[in-house]
XYZ file of C-alpha atoms in Angstrom:
344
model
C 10.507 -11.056 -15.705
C 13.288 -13.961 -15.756
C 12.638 -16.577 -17.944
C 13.484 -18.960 -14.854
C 10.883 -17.174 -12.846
C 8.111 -17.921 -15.213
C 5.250 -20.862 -15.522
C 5.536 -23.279 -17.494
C 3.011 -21.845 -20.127
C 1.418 -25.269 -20.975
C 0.996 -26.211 -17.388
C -1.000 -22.561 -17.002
C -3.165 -23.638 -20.111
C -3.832 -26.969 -18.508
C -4.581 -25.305 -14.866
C -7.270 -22.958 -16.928
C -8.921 -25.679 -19.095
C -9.513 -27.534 -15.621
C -10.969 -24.666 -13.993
C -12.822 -24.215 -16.914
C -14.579 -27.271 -16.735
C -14.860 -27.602 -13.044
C -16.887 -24.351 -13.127
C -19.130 -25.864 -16.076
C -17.311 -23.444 -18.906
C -16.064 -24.680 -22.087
C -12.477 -24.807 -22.396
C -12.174 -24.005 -25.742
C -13.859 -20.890 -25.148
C -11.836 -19.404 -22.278
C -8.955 -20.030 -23.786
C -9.850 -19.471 -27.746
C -7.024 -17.483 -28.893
C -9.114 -14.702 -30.240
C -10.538 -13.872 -26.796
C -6.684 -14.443 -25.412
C -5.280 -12.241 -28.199
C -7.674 -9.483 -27.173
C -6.710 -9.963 -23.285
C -2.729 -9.766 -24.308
C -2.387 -7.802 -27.605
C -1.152 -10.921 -29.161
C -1.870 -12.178 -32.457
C -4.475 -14.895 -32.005
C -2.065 -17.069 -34.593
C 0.746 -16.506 -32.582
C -0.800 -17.844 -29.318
C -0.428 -21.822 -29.737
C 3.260 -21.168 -30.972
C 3.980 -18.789 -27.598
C 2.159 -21.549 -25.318
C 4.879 -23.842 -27.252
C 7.939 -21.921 -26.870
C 8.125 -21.800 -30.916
C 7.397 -18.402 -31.490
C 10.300 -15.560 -32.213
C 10.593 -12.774 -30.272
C 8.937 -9.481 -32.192
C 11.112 -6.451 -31.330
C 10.082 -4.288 -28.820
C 8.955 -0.676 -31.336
C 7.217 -3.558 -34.041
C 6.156 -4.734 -30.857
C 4.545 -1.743 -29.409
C 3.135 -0.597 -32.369
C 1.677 -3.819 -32.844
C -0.304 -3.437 -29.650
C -1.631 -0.026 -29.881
C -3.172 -1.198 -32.854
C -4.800 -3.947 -31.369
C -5.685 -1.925 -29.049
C -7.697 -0.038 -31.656
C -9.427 -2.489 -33.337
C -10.448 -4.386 -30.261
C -11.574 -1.730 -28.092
C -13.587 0.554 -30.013
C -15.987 3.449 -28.912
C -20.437 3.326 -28.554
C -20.447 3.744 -32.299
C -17.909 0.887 -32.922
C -15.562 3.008 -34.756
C -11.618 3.040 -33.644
C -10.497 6.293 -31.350
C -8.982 8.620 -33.231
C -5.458 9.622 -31.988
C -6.583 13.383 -30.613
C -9.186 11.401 -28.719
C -6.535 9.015 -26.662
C -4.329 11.883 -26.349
C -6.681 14.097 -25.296
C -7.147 11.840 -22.227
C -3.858 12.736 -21.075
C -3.191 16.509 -22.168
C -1.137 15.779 -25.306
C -1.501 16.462 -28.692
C -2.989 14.018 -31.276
C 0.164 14.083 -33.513
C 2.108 13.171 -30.593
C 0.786 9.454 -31.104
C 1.301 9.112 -34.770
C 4.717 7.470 -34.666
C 3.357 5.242 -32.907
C 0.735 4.430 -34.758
C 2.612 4.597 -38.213
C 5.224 2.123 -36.276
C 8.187 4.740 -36.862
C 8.864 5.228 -33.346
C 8.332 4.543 -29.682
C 6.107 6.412 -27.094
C 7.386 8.595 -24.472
C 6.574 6.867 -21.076
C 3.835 9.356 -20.014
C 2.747 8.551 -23.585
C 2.697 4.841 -23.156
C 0.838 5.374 -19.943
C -1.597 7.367 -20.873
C -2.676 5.524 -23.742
C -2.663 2.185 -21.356
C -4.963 3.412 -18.594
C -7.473 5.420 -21.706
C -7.871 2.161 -23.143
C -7.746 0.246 -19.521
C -5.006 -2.466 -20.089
C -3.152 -3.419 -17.530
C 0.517 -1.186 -17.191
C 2.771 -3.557 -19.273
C 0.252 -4.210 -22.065
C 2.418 -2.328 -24.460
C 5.612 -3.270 -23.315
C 5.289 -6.983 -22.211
C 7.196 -9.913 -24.551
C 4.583 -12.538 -25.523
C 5.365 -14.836 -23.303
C 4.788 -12.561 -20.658
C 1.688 -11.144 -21.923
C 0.005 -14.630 -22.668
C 1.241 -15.779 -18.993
C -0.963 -12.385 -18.123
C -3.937 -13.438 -19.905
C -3.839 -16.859 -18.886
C -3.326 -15.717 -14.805
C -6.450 -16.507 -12.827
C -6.944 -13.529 -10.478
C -7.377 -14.446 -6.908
C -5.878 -11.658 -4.737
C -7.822 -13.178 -1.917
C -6.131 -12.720 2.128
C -3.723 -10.178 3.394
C -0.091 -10.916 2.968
C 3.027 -9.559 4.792
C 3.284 -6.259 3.525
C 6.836 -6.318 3.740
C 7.048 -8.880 1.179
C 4.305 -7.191 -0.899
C 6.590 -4.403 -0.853
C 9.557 -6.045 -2.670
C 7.160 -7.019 -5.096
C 5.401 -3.950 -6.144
C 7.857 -1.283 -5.062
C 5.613 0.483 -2.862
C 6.393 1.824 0.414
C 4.226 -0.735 3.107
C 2.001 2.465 4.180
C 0.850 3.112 0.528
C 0.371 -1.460 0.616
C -2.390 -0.118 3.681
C -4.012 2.531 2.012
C -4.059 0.655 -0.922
C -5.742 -2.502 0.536
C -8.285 0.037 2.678
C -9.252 1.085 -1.373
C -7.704 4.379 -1.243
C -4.637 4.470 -2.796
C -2.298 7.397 -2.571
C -2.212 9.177 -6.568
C 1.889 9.977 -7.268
C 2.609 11.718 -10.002
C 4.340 8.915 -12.541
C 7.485 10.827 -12.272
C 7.788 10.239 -9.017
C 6.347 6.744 -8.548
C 8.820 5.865 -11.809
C 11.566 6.774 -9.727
C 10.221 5.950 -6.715
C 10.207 2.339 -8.158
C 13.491 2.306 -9.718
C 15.173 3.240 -6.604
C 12.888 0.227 -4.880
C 14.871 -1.789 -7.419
C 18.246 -0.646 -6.763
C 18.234 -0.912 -3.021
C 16.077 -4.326 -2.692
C 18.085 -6.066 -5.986
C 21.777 -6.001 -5.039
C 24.845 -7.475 -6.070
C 26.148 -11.009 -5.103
C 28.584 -8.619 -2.701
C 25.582 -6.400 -1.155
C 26.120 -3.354 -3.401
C 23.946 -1.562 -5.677
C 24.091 -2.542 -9.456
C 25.822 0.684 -11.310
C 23.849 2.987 -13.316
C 26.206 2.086 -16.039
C 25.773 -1.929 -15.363
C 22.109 -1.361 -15.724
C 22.479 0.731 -19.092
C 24.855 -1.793 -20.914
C 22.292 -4.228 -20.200
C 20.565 -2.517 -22.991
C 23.284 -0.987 -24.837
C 22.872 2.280 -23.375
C 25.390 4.538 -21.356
C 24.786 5.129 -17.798
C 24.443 8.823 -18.129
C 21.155 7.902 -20.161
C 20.252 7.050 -16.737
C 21.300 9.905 -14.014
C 18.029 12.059 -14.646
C 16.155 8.842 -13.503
C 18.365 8.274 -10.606
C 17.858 12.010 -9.604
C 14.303 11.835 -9.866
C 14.440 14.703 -12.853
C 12.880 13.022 -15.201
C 11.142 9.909 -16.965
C 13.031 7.283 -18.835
C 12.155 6.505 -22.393
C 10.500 3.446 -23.057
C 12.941 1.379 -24.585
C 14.891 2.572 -21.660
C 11.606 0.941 -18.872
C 12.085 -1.970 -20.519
C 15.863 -2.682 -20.051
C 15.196 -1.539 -16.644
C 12.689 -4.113 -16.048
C 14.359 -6.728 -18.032
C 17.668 -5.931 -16.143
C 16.115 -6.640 -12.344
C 13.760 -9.774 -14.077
C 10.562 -7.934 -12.640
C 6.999 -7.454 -15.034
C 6.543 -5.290 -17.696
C 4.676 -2.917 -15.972
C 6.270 -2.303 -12.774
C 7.868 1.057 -13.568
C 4.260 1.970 -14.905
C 1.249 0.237 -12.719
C -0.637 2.448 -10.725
C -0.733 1.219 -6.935
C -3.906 -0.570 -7.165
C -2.667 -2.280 -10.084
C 0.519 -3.555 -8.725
C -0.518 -4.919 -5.488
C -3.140 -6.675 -7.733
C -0.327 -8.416 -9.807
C 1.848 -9.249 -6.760
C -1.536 -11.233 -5.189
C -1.544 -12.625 -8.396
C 1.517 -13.928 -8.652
C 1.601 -14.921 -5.091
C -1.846 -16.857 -5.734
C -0.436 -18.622 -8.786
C 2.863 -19.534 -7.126
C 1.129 -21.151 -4.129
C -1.137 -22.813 -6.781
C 1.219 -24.454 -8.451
C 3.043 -25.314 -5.354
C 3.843 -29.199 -4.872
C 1.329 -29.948 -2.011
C 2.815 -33.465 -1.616
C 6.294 -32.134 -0.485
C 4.825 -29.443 1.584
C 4.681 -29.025 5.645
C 0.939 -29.843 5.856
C 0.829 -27.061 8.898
C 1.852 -24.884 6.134
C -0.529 -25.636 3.861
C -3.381 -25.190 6.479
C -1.845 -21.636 7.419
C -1.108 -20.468 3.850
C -4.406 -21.645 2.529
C -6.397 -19.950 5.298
C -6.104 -16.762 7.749
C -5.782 -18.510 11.291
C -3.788 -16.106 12.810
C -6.426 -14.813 14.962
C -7.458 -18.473 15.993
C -3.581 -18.694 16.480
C -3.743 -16.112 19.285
C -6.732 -16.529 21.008
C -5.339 -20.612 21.582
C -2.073 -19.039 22.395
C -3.587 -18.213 25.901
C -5.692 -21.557 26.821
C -4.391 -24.000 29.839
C -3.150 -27.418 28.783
C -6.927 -28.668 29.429
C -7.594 -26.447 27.333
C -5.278 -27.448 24.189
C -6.494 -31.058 24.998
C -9.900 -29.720 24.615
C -9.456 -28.047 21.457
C -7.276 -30.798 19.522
C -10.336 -33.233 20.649
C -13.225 -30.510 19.306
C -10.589 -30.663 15.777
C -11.377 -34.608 15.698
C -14.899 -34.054 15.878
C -14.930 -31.540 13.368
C -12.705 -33.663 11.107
C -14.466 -36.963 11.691
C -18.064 -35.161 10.470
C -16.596 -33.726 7.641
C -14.643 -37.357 6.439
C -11.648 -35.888 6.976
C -10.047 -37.463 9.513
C -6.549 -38.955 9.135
C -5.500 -42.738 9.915
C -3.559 -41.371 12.711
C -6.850 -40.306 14.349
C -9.648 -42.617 13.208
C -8.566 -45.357 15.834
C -9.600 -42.545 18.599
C -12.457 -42.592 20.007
C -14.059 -39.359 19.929
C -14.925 -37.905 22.734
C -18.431 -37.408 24.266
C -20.340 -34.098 23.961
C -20.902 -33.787 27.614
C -17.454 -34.280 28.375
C -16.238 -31.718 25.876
C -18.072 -29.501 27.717
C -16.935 -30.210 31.192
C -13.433 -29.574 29.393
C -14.365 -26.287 27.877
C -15.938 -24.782 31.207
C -12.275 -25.755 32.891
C -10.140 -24.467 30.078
C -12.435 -21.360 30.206
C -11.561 -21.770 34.470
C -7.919 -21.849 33.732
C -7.793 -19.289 30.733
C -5.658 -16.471 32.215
């Protein structure tokens, strides 16, 4: 993800302590850097530097291998003892040995690797890849994936096709093989992120991002086979999307595009915004919308005066309206019974 396309970091602490204490939580709880160190893979020190913007940037195999070991320590099994390696490979059909570059920090995971060892431990799919300002931003998010969006635009985000958006939301989510979601995605990128002159970015212009060649790239393109992980990240770096894009599962990234959708109209400024919409982003009217789409002009009349009423009970109503006198409850009705005469 661009730099320019994240939160202010402090801001999100601040909008979490708030929360915290408007729901009666202490603040220094939710956001003790243990518990966010343990939600990220961070280094609890490390957290008030990230939140500051002082902290360097840990390179991405230290990185990684710094993670799966967190991972180990803070998510152990019924005994509390740390997984061995054959056990979080055996989740996903490889060998134990497989993991023990990674866990000696002499090497970097193979994608299906990095996946598997993700969803055994159930971190979300950029855990091990994610800088730390991206991960803290993650722990940090308040989830609220409430309302159904245009699936259109939840399809830029994500990278899913809109009918896999509908299964998804209906809570049965179509199971690709990461292979073929991994490319599936990638492509997504290509075609949705152009150049400034409409064109797809070059395989090669993608590579050299990370100081790779484009070939590094065709059996990607070609859907032949899975990029290495060094690789996923200059990807995702390169088109300024999460850390886990290439990787989430469908449920997973629809989840983070609500998300980010939530925390974006959050954080909006209400003051400059079209009060009409406000009202329609902050609740589903479109049905409402509709139905008023067929009344009479009696009928509008009736229904702005019923929105007075409703207002005026609930101290709501604005200066514009408080000098009008509301009307009476017998004559609302007379209205409604026209309205309903003239409804075609």
């Amino acid at each position: 993800m661009s730099s320019a396309a994240r939160p202010d970091l402090a801001t999100a602490w601040a909008r979490v302590s708030a929360l915290a204490e408007r729901s009666g939580r202490d603040p220094v709880e939710v956001l003790a850097p243990e518990r966010l160190g343990r939600l990220c893979g961070v280094e609890p020190d490390l957290v008030p530097r990230i939140v500051a913007g002082t902290a360097p940037e840990v390179p991405l195999c230290r990185r990684v291998h710094q993670r799966f070991l967190r991972l180990r320590a803070t998510r152990r099994d019924k005994h509390g003892r740390e997984w061995s390696l054959a056990a979080i490979a055996e989740d996903f059909r490889a060998p134990g040995a497989s993991l023990g570059p990674l866990n000696a920090g002499t090497g970097l995971p193979g994608l299906r690797h990095a996946a598997g060892v993700q969803r055994f431990f159930g971190v979300y799919a950029g855990f091990l890849l994610a800088d730390s300002t991206c991960a803290v931003e993650r722990a940090l998010a308040a989830t609220d994936p409430d309302g159904a969006q245009d699936l259109d635009h939840l399809s830029y985000l994500t990278g899913m096709p809109p009918h896999h958006i509908r299964l998804t939301l209906d809570g049965t989510p179509p199971r690709l093989p990461l292979k073929e979601q991994v490319h599936q995605r990638f492509e997504h990128l290509r075609r949705t992120r152009l150049r400034a002159d409409g064109q797809a970015h070059s395989l090669a212009a993608i590579a050299h991002s990370f100081d790779a060649s484009g070939q590094s790239l065709t059996r990607l393109a070609r859907g032949e086979g899975l990029p290495n992980l060094a690789a996923a990240a200059g990807i995702q770096r390169f088109y300024g999307v999460a850390s886990g894009f290439l990787l989430a599962d469908d449920t997973e990234a629809l989840g983070t595009a609500l998300d980010g959708i939530a925390r974006e109209l959050e954080s909006a400024d209400r003051s400059a915004e079209n009060p009409m919409l406000a009202v329609l982003r902050a609740h589903d009217v479109r049905s409402i919308v509709t139905r008023a789409g067929r009344l009479s002009p009696a009928g509008w009349r009736s229904l702005a005066d019923h929105l007075d009423d409703l207002l005026a009970r609930e101290g709501q109503l604005t200066r514009s309206g408080a000098g009008r006198r509301l009307p009476d409850r017998a004559a609302v009705t007379d209205r409604d019974r026209a309205a309903e005469g003239g409804t075609p």
